[in-house]
Amino acid sequence: MAIVPKSNDVMTETQPLNIAAIAKDVLFTAILAFLILGPILGLKTFAITGSLALEQRWGMVSVFVAIVAGGRLAYHLLVWNKPQAKPARAISMPTLPVMSFGKYIIPVVLLVAIFLPFLPGVDRRIVDLAILILTYIMLGWGLNIVVGLAGLLDLGYVAFYAVGAYAYALLATIYLPAWFGDGIVPWAFFITLPIAGILAALWGVILGFPVLRLRGDYLAIVTLAFGEIVRVVLINWSDFTGGPAGIGGIPRPSFFGLPFTDGEGGFAAFFGLDFKPIHRIIFLYYVILVLALFTNFVTMRLRRLPVGRAWEALREDEIACRSLGINTTSTKLTAFAIGAMFAGFAGSFFATRQGFVSPESFVFLESFIILAIVVLGGLGSQIGVVIAAIVIIGSFEVFRELNFLKAVMPAGFDPVQYRMLAVGAALVLIMRWKPRGFVTRREPSVILKEKKAIPTDLVAEGHG
Amino acid sequence: MSAAGQDVLLRVEHLTMRFGGLTAIGDLSFTAARNDITAIIGPNGAGKTTVFNCLTGFYKPTEGSVILTHEDGKQFLLERMDDFRISQRARVARTFQNIRLFAGMTVLENLMVAQHNTLMRASGFTVTGIFNSPTYVRANREAVEFSEYWLEKAGLVDRADDPAGELPYGDQRRLEIARAMCTKPVLLCLDEPAAGLNPRESEDLNRLLLDIRKEQEIAILLIEHDMSVVMGISDHIVVLDYGVKISDGSPAEVRNDPAVIRAYLGVEDEEEAEAVVESAVAAAAKKPARTKVAAKKLPARKKGARK
Amino acid sequence: MEYFLQQLINGITLGSIYGLIAIGYTMVYGIIGMINFAHGDVFMVGGFVSLIAIVALGITGGSGFFPIILALVLVVFIAMIIASAYNWTVERVAYRPLRGSFRLAPLISAIGMSIVLQEFVRIAQDGRPKPLQPIVTGGYEIMSRAAAQGEFIVRLSNMQIFIIITTLILMAIFTAIITRTSLGRAQRSCEQDMKMASLLGIDINKTISITFIMGAALAAVAGLMFFLYYGVTDFYVGFLAGIKAFTAAVLGGIGSIPGAMIGGLIIGLIEVFWSAYFSIEYKDVAAFAMLAAVLIFLPQGILGKPEIEKV
Ligand SMILES: Nc1ncnc2c1ncn2[C@@H]1O[C@H](COP(=O)(O)OP(=O)(O)O)[C@@H](O)[C@H]1O
Ligand SMILES: [Mg+2]
């Protein structure tokens, strides 16, 4: 009933509501919703003694169809037929005030990041989550070089992450002890980290070379294929990679040679602290924080170097670049290589943190999540990546916290089951709302007199 | 100004470019002298842009050769070089008929990108540059100063920190030329720089071109439809029609060449056509500032050109 | 020889299925220039709906020949309608609002949609693979090798005949639609120049919607056949099949419907022969490597036109 006066309002102020058209549209929506939800949701197949049977759930279907149709009706009455639809649109598209507050936000965020493990109320779970988010921030920053700066669409980025992780896993468990004896193990992480980065960069060049000529969607799909090839090889080359089971028993990092163990010679004993497992977590946190900040620092510096400007120019117009004497081949390859290198670093960190790697961690979905972080943040924006990583990875975590829903929903309801569904749908909606991502300004890399941010509407999306 | 025996910078020999069945350029030969302005004119679709694309390596010619000789005697066979090497080594710069700026980068950044190779060397190919090596810092400062020099010439200093995509059309044209000049070329190829400009913008452009011509040691290849500009500024004109050279010589020679008149106006009465060209040129000559108002633009190809 | 012939038959069967999916990719790419990442999942939905309809109708291998054919025709229709509803909605929700915007946005949106479909099916139908007893059974022995040389019988199953014949019929119908009808003309004109087509009074939105519906209908048939052929389906089959079908579309020349079919056959044959003669584990690597090789060395495909970059 509440809707009726509202619709009367509308009628007096704008042209009369076309009831028949709305009814038709809502009916059509309902039918469509029924077609989509009916068979898959309404008839659940389950196995009984070698064949399949159906469980009918029409009640659920009718609830969802009613929700969809009701939503459509509400939209008709409240949004589309509202007087002055324009301002409503403007309100629904706020611009994030990142640039204007940027000056203060960045130092504050940095301070919080540096002292996070010691802030009151921060427990192991939060530090773990922070480590996860920082890993994705680092991956996002790495991919931002390739996609955001050079404009090369890479859907197989996770392959380099895998190269780094496996490089660390294999070197630390097999090769380093074999070559230099077991004494090397506590130092394995610090020795392997650069090697993993270099190996990943090498793979960046190897995979980058054949795809130099490709553009746009073709580049995306070939990089996707390369990512899958790497994964299939990891699964099937059992002698080397351990196959689907992966590699376990990977040494945990030490505090520059001091292991995080209880008793003599451990980190806690050396510094006269009580042994606590969280010491290692906190150490890992600082390792990834340093790695991520290093990634950011290098990227920011590269942007101000000719190679970084050439990347951005490449994204803007490849032909103009060539007419100015820029070797686009090597420019693209350096972008692939440096982006891959950071993924390699992140991969070794992942391996040492988990103590275990398997091909399952390097599926296409991971590449997509990293790309989504970059696009959602706003291509090329470093702070955008931070925001998007917190939003996306954070929202995954939120689903774990929704346990109260279990109480109100039918038995067997587990919110975690729905997180990918929700994230997929959220991405579709966010792209409609902000196709350019959260941060829609680009910072110039060099200034003559005054700094003016560039609206990203002008910035090209790259063609490669 | 120019004469046959003068120092030849660019020698195009038997250049042919086919796209499938279409012969965009057929057996074209001409030369361009050092420090001269050579205009390439011809109706739309005559193959002028294609000549530029062959010179700058964007198309590989089907046949023929393009030889560029530097003052120190070094020779470059442009048809065999990669496009970016032509700019890097042979020092040929160009602009595009449809402006190709880095729209999302600032005006200054556009000019800095043009100095990529110099800066790349100074930054030790990034290895030392990333540590802010003194060599790189100095080179970077010099590059900014050099950009500023060209910004002044192009009248764009005030807009240095604005995104190139936000500039008005005329400024974009001049920026593209300034950007090409930042590569320190010996040959500058301008593809219809005045197309679509209003009279004021046209004037600014002419000022920039005359300045370049006066102060820089550089040869220019110019594609232009505006006859007043062409006749007034160039030392040497090559006329193309359907990919074939129909005339080649000084402005005076070309102006009186019956073949040119036929191709341009498609009239049989050559005297009448000649009169049209004469009057256009005369009008242009009277106004040294060469404002567009006075310059009658010749029709690209008059409708119903009888063959 | 016998072994080779058998693989040839299997390859053509699989290739027909890939070809049908590929047509959906090729038509959509041709007209709006984007990869419909959710297409593989619409194919998966088609398979699932077929499965549900088969169980609901109670069809088993024991029913007679004509009842099975009739029932399968009914199943195909249901699957086509539902899959079309899916693809139509995907286009409306995820692609149309982003048409002509920043290029990466529709890509993210498309992959997001693909995740939504997979997850929806996984949650609604649980993640376990769904096996079904064979329905179309029997077949013919074409050739056999004596036991002395190692016994081997070349079989052409009724299922394979069903798949190949259905594919041929659908191909004929679709080619006729594209080349003969005004709808096909509208599609081809949108492919050439969308702005111009709209100026000439072609309803672009409708044309694009119909393109999505046609692609989905073919994918649904492919989904049914894929499911009947392998006897099992799950929520994830669309990903791999989709990539392979996209490879087929590119290989044949994007935008070309006969090209998609030829590409599908080639990909099917490569996959089957690779599995038969080299290693079954790396069959997907073969398909992916093929994709990379085609895009790198023959980006215009077999039946596509080469493009020279205009400067
Ligand atoms: N990349 C290409 N592919 C096919 N045809 C081309 C290409 N580039 C130019 N052409 C054709 O070559 C001819 C000459 O074009 P162009 O050089 O652009 O003429 P203009 O003298 O107007 O600059 C035209 O017929 C054009 O269509
Ligand atoms: Mg031209």
Coordinates of N, CA and C in Angstrom, one line a residue, chain B residues 95-275:
Chain B
T95 N 54.4 13.8 -38.6 CA 53.1 14.0 -37.9 C 52.1 13.2 -38.7
F96 N 50.8 13.1 -38.2 CA 49.8 12.2 -38.8 C 48.7 13.1 -39.3
Q97 N 48.1 12.6 -40.4 CA 46.9 13.3 -40.9 C 45.8 13.4 -39.9
N98 N 45.6 12.2 -39.2 CA 44.7 12.3 -38.0 C 45.6 12.4 -36.8
I99 N 45.5 13.5 -36.2 CA 46.5 13.7 -35.1 C 46.6 12.5 -34.1
R100 N 47.8 12.2 -33.8 CA 48.1 11.1 -32.9 C 48.9 11.6 -31.7
L101 N 48.2 12.2 -30.8 CA 48.9 12.6 -29.6 C 48.7 11.6 -28.5
F102 N 49.4 11.7 -27.4 CA 49.2 10.9 -26.2 C 48.2 11.7 -25.4
A103 N 46.9 11.5 -25.7 CA 45.8 12.4 -25.2 C 45.7 12.4 -23.7
G104 N 46.0 11.3 -23.1 CA 45.9 11.2 -21.6 C 47.1 11.7 -20.9
M105 N 48.2 12.1 -21.6 CA 49.4 12.6 -21.0 C 49.4 14.1 -21.2
T106 N 50.2 14.7 -20.3 CA 50.3 16.2 -20.4 C 51.1 16.6 -21.7
V107 N 50.9 17.9 -22.0 CA 51.7 18.4 -23.1 C 53.2 18.2 -22.9
L108 N 53.6 18.5 -21.7 CA 55.1 18.3 -21.5 C 55.4 16.8 -21.6
E109 N 54.6 16.0 -21.0 CA 54.9 14.5 -21.1 C 55.0 14.1 -22.6
N110 N 54.2 14.6 -23.4 CA 54.3 14.3 -24.8 C 55.6 14.6 -25.4
L111 N 56.1 15.8 -25.0 CA 57.4 16.2 -25.5 C 58.6 15.4 -24.9
M112 N 58.4 14.9 -23.7 CA 59.4 14.1 -23.0 C 59.5 12.7 -23.6
V113 N 58.3 12.2 -24.0 CA 58.3 10.9 -24.6 C 59.1 11.0 -25.9
A114 N 59.0 12.1 -26.6 CA 59.7 12.2 -27.9 C 61.2 12.2 -27.7
Q115 N 61.7 12.5 -26.5 CA 63.1 12.4 -26.2 C 63.5 11.1 -25.6
H116 N 62.7 10.1 -25.8 CA 62.9 8.8 -25.1 C 64.3 8.3 -25.3
N117 N 64.8 8.2 -26.5 CA 66.1 7.5 -26.7 C 67.2 8.2 -26.1
T118 N 67.2 9.6 -26.1 CA 68.3 10.3 -25.4 C 68.2 10.0 -23.9
L119 N 67.0 10.1 -23.4 CA 66.8 9.9 -21.9 C 67.1 8.4 -21.5
M120 N 66.8 7.5 -22.4 CA 67.0 6.1 -22.1 C 68.5 5.8 -22.0
R121 N 69.3 6.4 -22.8 CA 70.7 6.2 -22.7 C 71.2 6.9 -21.4
A122 N 70.7 8.1 -21.1 CA 71.2 8.8 -19.9 C 70.8 8.0 -18.7
S123 N 69.7 7.3 -18.7 CA 69.3 6.5 -17.5 C 69.9 5.2 -17.5
G124 N 70.9 5.0 -18.3 CA 71.6 3.6 -18.3 C 70.6 2.6 -18.6
F125 N 69.6 2.8 -19.5 CA 68.6 1.9 -19.8 C 67.9 1.4 -18.5
T126 N 67.5 2.4 -17.7 CA 66.8 2.3 -16.5 C 67.6 1.8 -15.3
V127 N 68.7 1.1 -15.6 CA 69.5 0.5 -14.5 C 70.0 1.5 -13.5
T128 N 70.7 2.6 -14.1 CA 71.2 3.6 -13.2 C 70.2 4.6 -12.9
G129 N 69.3 4.8 -13.9 CA 68.3 5.9 -13.7 C 67.4 5.6 -12.5
I130 N 67.2 4.4 -12.2 CA 66.3 4.1 -11.1 C 66.9 4.5 -9.8
F131 N 68.2 4.7 -9.7 CA 68.8 5.2 -8.5 C 69.1 6.7 -8.6
N132 N 68.4 7.3 -9.6 CA 68.6 8.8 -9.8 C 70.0 9.2 -10.0
S133 N 70.7 8.5 -10.9 CA 72.1 8.8 -11.1 C 72.2 10.3 -11.6
P134 N 73.3 10.9 -11.3 CA 73.5 12.3 -11.6 C 73.3 12.5 -13.1
T135 N 73.9 11.6 -13.9 CA 73.7 11.7 -15.4 C 72.3 11.8 -15.8
Y136 N 71.5 11.0 -15.2 CA 70.1 11.0 -15.6 C 69.4 12.2 -15.1
V137 N 69.7 12.6 -13.9 CA 69.0 13.8 -13.4 C 69.3 15.0 -14.3
R138 N 70.6 15.1 -14.7 CA 71.0 16.2 -15.6 C 70.3 16.1 -16.9
A139 N 70.3 14.9 -17.5 CA 69.7 14.7 -18.8 C 68.2 15.0 -18.7
N140 N 67.6 14.6 -17.6 CA 66.1 14.9 -17.5 C 65.9 16.4 -17.4
R141 N 66.7 17.1 -16.7 CA 66.5 18.5 -16.6 C 66.7 19.2 -18.0
E142 N 67.7 18.7 -18.7 CA 67.9 19.3 -20.1 C 66.7 18.9 -21.0
A143 N 66.2 17.8 -20.8 CA 65.1 17.4 -21.7 C 63.9 18.3 -21.4
V144 N 63.7 18.6 -20.1 CA 62.6 19.5 -19.8 C 62.8 20.9 -20.4
E145 N 64.1 21.3 -20.3 CA 64.4 22.6 -20.9 C 64.2 22.6 -22.4
F146 N 64.6 21.5 -23.0 CA 64.4 21.5 -24.5 C 62.9 21.5 -24.8
S147 N 62.2 20.7 -24.0 CA 60.7 20.7 -24.2 C 60.2 22.1 -24.1
E148 N 60.7 22.9 -23.1 CA 60.2 24.2 -22.9 C 60.5 25.1 -24.1
Y149 N 61.7 24.9 -24.6 CA 62.1 25.7 -25.8 C 61.0 25.5 -26.9
W150 N 60.6 24.2 -27.1 CA 59.7 24.0 -28.2 C 58.2 24.4 -27.8
L151 N 58.0 24.3 -26.5 CA 56.7 24.8 -26.1 C 56.5 26.3 -26.4
E152 N 57.6 27.0 -26.1 CA 57.6 28.4 -26.5 C 57.4 28.7 -27.9
K153 N 58.1 27.9 -28.7 CA 58.0 28.1 -30.2 C 56.5 27.8 -30.6
A154 N 55.9 26.8 -30.0 CA 54.6 26.4 -30.4 C 53.5 27.2 -29.7
G155 N 54.0 28.1 -28.8 CA 53.0 28.9 -28.0 C 52.2 28.1 -27.1
L156 N 52.8 27.1 -26.4 CA 52.0 26.2 -25.6 C 52.5 26.2 -24.1
V157 N 53.4 27.2 -23.8 CA 54.0 27.1 -22.4 C 52.9 27.1 -21.4
D158 N 51.9 27.9 -21.5 CA 50.8 27.9 -20.5 C 50.1 26.7 -20.4
R159 N 50.1 25.8 -21.4 CA 49.3 24.6 -21.3 C 50.2 23.4 -21.1
A160 N 51.4 23.6 -20.6 CA 52.3 22.5 -20.5 C 51.8 21.4 -19.6
D161 N 51.1 21.7 -18.6 CA 50.7 20.7 -17.6 C 49.2 20.3 -17.8
D162 N 48.6 20.6 -19.0 CA 47.3 20.2 -19.3 C 47.4 18.9 -20.1
P163 N 46.4 18.1 -20.0 CA 46.4 16.9 -20.9 C 46.3 17.3 -22.3
A164 N 47.0 16.6 -23.2 CA 47.1 16.9 -24.6 C 45.7 16.8 -25.2
G165 N 44.9 15.9 -24.7 CA 43.6 15.7 -25.3 C 42.6 16.8 -25.0
E166 N 42.9 17.7 -24.1 CA 42.0 18.8 -23.8 C 42.4 20.0 -24.6
L167 N 43.5 20.0 -25.4 CA 43.8 21.2 -26.2 C 42.9 21.4 -27.3
P168 N 42.7 22.7 -27.7 CA 41.9 22.9 -29.0 C 42.7 22.3 -30.2
Y169 N 41.9 22.1 -31.2 CA 42.5 21.4 -32.4 C 43.8 22.0 -32.9
G170 N 43.8 23.3 -33.0 CA 44.9 24.0 -33.6 C 46.2 23.8 -32.7
D171 N 46.0 23.8 -31.4 CA 47.1 23.6 -30.5 C 47.6 22.2 -30.6
Q172 N 46.7 21.3 -30.8 CA 47.1 19.9 -30.9 C 48.0 19.7 -32.2
R173 N 47.6 20.4 -33.3 CA 48.4 20.3 -34.5 C 49.9 20.8 -34.2
R174 N 49.9 21.9 -33.5 CA 51.3 22.5 -33.3 C 52.0 21.6 -32.3
L175 N 51.3 21.1 -31.3 CA 52.0 20.2 -30.3 C 52.6 19.0 -31.1
E176 N 51.8 18.5 -32.0 CA 52.3 17.3 -32.7 C 53.6 17.6 -33.5
I177 N 53.6 18.8 -34.0 CA 54.9 19.3 -34.7 C 56.0 19.5 -33.7
A178 N 55.7 20.1 -32.6 CA 56.7 20.3 -31.6 C 57.3 19.0 -31.1
R179 N 56.3 18.0 -30.9 CA 56.8 16.7 -30.5 C 57.7 16.1 -31.5
A180 N 57.3 16.2 -32.7 CA 58.2 15.6 -33.8 C 59.6 16.3 -33.7
M181 N 59.6 17.6 -33.5 CA 60.9 18.3 -33.5 C 61.7 17.9 -32.3
C182 N 61.1 17.5 -31.2 CA 61.8 17.1 -30.1 C 62.7 15.8 -30.3
T183 N 62.4 15.1 -31.4 CA 63.3 14.0 -31.7 C 64.5 14.4 -32.4
K184 N 64.7 15.7 -32.6 CA 65.8 16.3 -33.3 C 66.0 15.7 -34.7
P185 N 65.1 15.8 -35.6 CA 65.1 15.2 -36.9 C 66.0 16.0 -37.9
V186 N 66.4 15.3 -39.0 CA 67.0 16.0 -40.1 C 65.9 16.1 -41.2
L187 N 64.9 15.3 -41.1 CA 63.7 15.4 -42.1 C 62.4 15.3 -41.3
L188 N 61.6 16.3 -41.6 CA 60.3 16.4 -40.9 C 59.2 16.2 -41.9
C189 N 58.4 15.2 -41.7 CA 57.3 15.0 -42.7 C 56.0 15.4 -42.0
L190 N 55.3 16.4 -42.7 CA 54.1 17.0 -42.1 C 52.9 16.6 -43.0
D191 N 52.0 15.8 -42.5 CA 50.8 15.4 -43.3 C 49.6 16.3 -43.0
E192 N 49.4 17.1 -44.0 CA 48.3 18.1 -43.9 C 48.2 18.8 -42.6
P193 N 49.2 19.6 -42.2 CA 49.2 20.2 -40.9 C 48.1 21.3 -40.8
A194 N 47.7 21.8 -41.9 CA 46.7 22.9 -41.8 C 45.3 22.5 -41.9
A195 N 45.1 21.2 -42.2 CA 43.7 20.7 -42.4 C 42.8 21.0 -41.2
G196 N 41.7 21.6 -41.5 CA 40.7 21.8 -40.5 C 41.0 22.9 -39.5
L197 N 42.0 23.7 -39.8 CA 42.3 24.8 -38.9 C 41.4 26.1 -39.3
N198 N 41.1 26.9 -38.3 CA 40.5 28.2 -38.6 C 41.6 29.2 -38.9
P199 N 41.2 30.3 -39.5 CA 42.2 31.3 -39.9 C 43.3 31.6 -38.9
R200 N 42.8 31.9 -37.6 CA 43.8 32.2 -36.6 C 44.7 31.1 -36.3
E201 N 44.2 29.9 -36.2 CA 45.0 28.7 -35.9 C 46.0 28.5 -37.1
S202 N 45.5 28.8 -38.3 CA 46.3 28.6 -39.5 C 47.5 29.6 -39.4
E203 N 47.2 30.7 -39.0 CA 48.3 31.8 -38.9 C 49.4 31.3 -37.8
D204 N 48.9 30.9 -36.7 CA 49.9 30.4 -35.7 C 50.7 29.2 -36.2
L205 N 50.1 28.4 -37.0 CA 50.8 27.2 -37.6 C 51.9 27.7 -38.5
N206 N 51.5 28.7 -39.4 CA 52.4 29.2 -40.4 C 53.6 29.8 -39.7
R207 N 53.3 30.5 -38.6 CA 54.4 31.2 -37.9 C 55.4 30.1 -37.4
L208 N 54.8 29.0 -36.8 CA 55.7 27.9 -36.3 C 56.5 27.3 -37.5
L209 N 55.9 27.1 -38.6 CA 56.6 26.5 -39.7 C 57.7 27.4 -40.2
L210 N 57.4 28.7 -40.4 CA 58.4 29.6 -40.9 C 59.6 29.7 -39.9
D211 N 59.2 29.7 -38.6 CA 60.2 29.7 -37.6 C 61.2 28.5 -37.7
I212 N 60.6 27.3 -37.9 CA 61.4 26.1 -38.0 C 62.3 26.2 -39.2
R213 N 61.7 26.7 -40.3 CA 62.4 26.8 -41.5 C 63.6 27.8 -41.4
K214 N 63.4 28.8 -40.7 CA 64.4 29.8 -40.6 C 65.5 29.4 -39.6
E215 N 65.1 28.9 -38.5 CA 66.1 28.7 -37.4 C 66.6 27.3 -37.3
Q216 N 66.0 26.3 -37.9 CA 66.5 24.9 -37.7 C 67.1 24.5 -39.0
E217 N 68.1 23.7 -38.9 CA 68.7 23.1 -40.1 C 67.9 21.8 -40.4
I218 N 66.9 21.9 -41.2 CA 66.1 20.7 -41.3 C 65.4 20.8 -42.7
A219 N 65.2 19.6 -43.2 CA 64.4 19.6 -44.5 C 63.0 19.2 -44.1
I220 N 62.0 19.7 -44.9 CA 60.6 19.4 -44.6 C 60.0 18.8 -45.8
L221 N 59.2 17.7 -45.6 CA 58.3 17.2 -46.6 C 56.9 17.6 -46.2
L222 N 56.2 18.2 -47.0 CA 54.9 18.8 -46.6 C 53.8 18.3 -47.5
I223 N 52.8 17.7 -46.9 CA 51.6 17.4 -47.7 C 50.6 18.5 -47.3
E224 N 50.0 19.2 -48.3 CA 49.1 20.3 -48.0 C 48.2 20.5 -49.1
H225 N 47.0 20.9 -48.8 CA 46.0 21.2 -49.9 C 45.9 22.7 -50.1
D226 N 46.3 23.4 -49.1 CA 46.2 24.9 -49.3 C 47.3 25.4 -50.2
M227 N 46.8 25.8 -51.4 CA 47.8 26.2 -52.5 C 48.6 27.4 -52.1
S228 N 47.9 28.3 -51.3 CA 48.7 29.5 -51.0 C 49.9 29.2 -50.1
V229 N 49.7 28.3 -49.2 CA 50.8 27.8 -48.3 C 51.8 27.1 -49.2
V230 N 51.4 26.2 -50.0 CA 52.3 25.4 -50.8 C 53.1 26.3 -51.7
M231 N 52.5 27.1 -52.4 CA 53.2 27.9 -53.4 C 54.1 28.9 -52.7
G232 N 53.7 29.4 -51.6 CA 54.5 30.5 -50.9 C 55.7 29.9 -50.2
I233 N 55.6 28.7 -49.7 CA 56.6 28.3 -48.7 C 57.5 27.3 -49.3
S234 N 57.1 26.5 -50.3 CA 58.0 25.4 -50.7 C 59.0 25.8 -51.8
D235 N 60.1 25.0 -51.7 CA 61.2 25.2 -52.7 C 61.0 24.3 -53.9
H236 N 60.2 23.3 -53.7 CA 60.1 22.2 -54.7 C 58.8 21.5 -54.5
I237 N 58.1 21.2 -55.6 CA 56.8 20.5 -55.4 C 56.8 19.2 -56.2
V238 N 56.2 18.2 -55.7 CA 56.0 17.0 -56.4 C 54.4 16.8 -56.4
V239 N 53.9 16.5 -57.6 CA 52.5 16.4 -57.7 C 52.1 14.9 -58.1
L240 N 51.2 14.4 -57.3 CA 50.8 13.0 -57.5 C 49.4 13.0 -57.9
D241 N 49.0 12.0 -58.7 CA 47.6 11.7 -59.1 C 47.5 10.2 -59.3
Y242 N 46.6 9.6 -58.6 CA 46.4 8.2 -58.7 C 47.8 7.4 -58.5
G243 N 48.6 7.9 -57.5 CA 49.8 7.2 -57.2 C 50.9 7.5 -58.2
V244 N 50.7 8.3 -59.2 CA 51.7 8.5 -60.2 C 52.2 9.9 -60.2
K245 N 53.5 10.2 -60.3 CA 54.0 11.5 -60.3 C 53.6 12.2 -61.7
I246 N 52.9 13.3 -61.6 CA 52.5 13.9 -62.9 C 53.3 15.2 -63.1
S247 N 53.9 15.7 -62.0 CA 54.8 16.9 -62.2 C 55.7 17.0 -61.1
D248 N 56.8 17.7 -61.3 CA 57.9 17.8 -60.3 C 58.7 19.0 -60.7
G249 N 58.9 19.9 -59.8 CA 59.7 21.1 -60.1 C 59.5 22.2 -59.1
S250 N 60.0 23.4 -59.5 CA 59.8 24.6 -58.6 C 58.3 25.0 -58.7
P251 N 57.9 25.8 -57.7 CA 56.5 26.2 -57.7 C 56.1 26.8 -59.0
A252 N 56.9 27.6 -59.6 CA 56.6 28.3 -60.9 C 56.3 27.2 -62.0
E253 N 57.2 26.3 -62.0 CA 57.1 25.2 -63.0 C 55.8 24.5 -62.9
V254 N 55.6 24.1 -61.6 CA 54.4 23.2 -61.4 C 53.1 24.0 -61.7
R255 N 53.1 25.2 -61.3 CA 51.9 26.1 -61.5 C 51.5 26.1 -62.9
N256 N 52.5 26.1 -63.8 CA 52.2 26.2 -65.2 C 52.1 24.9 -66.0
D257 N 52.2 23.8 -65.2 CA 52.2 22.5 -65.9 C 50.7 22.1 -66.2
P258 N 50.5 22.0 -67.5 CA 49.1 21.6 -67.9 C 48.6 20.4 -67.2
A259 N 49.4 19.4 -67.0 CA 49.0 18.1 -66.4 C 48.4 18.4 -65.0
V260 N 49.1 19.3 -64.3 CA 48.6 19.6 -62.9 C 47.2 20.2 -63.0
I261 N 47.1 21.1 -63.8 CA 45.8 21.8 -63.9 C 44.7 20.9 -64.3
R262 N 45.0 20.0 -65.2 CA 44.0 19.0 -65.6 C 43.6 18.1 -64.4
A263 N 44.6 17.7 -63.7 CA 44.3 16.7 -62.6 C 43.5 17.5 -61.5
Y264 N 43.9 18.7 -61.3 CA 43.2 19.4 -60.2 C 41.8 19.9 -60.5
L265 N 41.7 20.4 -61.7 CA 40.4 21.0 -61.9 C 39.5 20.2 -62.9
G266 N 40.1 19.2 -63.5 CA 39.3 18.4 -64.4 C 38.6 19.2 -65.5
V267 N 39.2 20.3 -65.9 CA 38.6 21.0 -67.0 C 39.5 20.9 -68.2
E268 N 38.8 20.9 -69.3 CA 39.5 20.8 -70.6 C 40.1 22.1 -71.0
D269 N 39.4 23.2 -70.7 CA 39.9 24.5 -71.0 C 41.0 24.9 -70.1
E270 N 42.2 24.6 -70.6 CA 43.4 24.8 -69.7 C 43.6 26.3 -69.3
E271 N 43.3 27.1 -70.2 CA 43.5 28.5 -69.9 C 42.7 29.0 -68.7
E272 N 41.4 28.5 -68.7 CA 40.6 28.9 -67.6 C 41.1 28.4 -66.3
A273 N 41.5 27.2 -66.3 CA 42.1 26.6 -65.1 C 43.3 27.3 -64.6
E274 N 44.1 27.6 -65.6 CA 45.4 28.3 -65.2 C 45.0 29.6 -64.5
A275 N 44.0 30.3 -65.0 CA 43.6 31.5 -64.5 C 43.2 31.3 -63.0

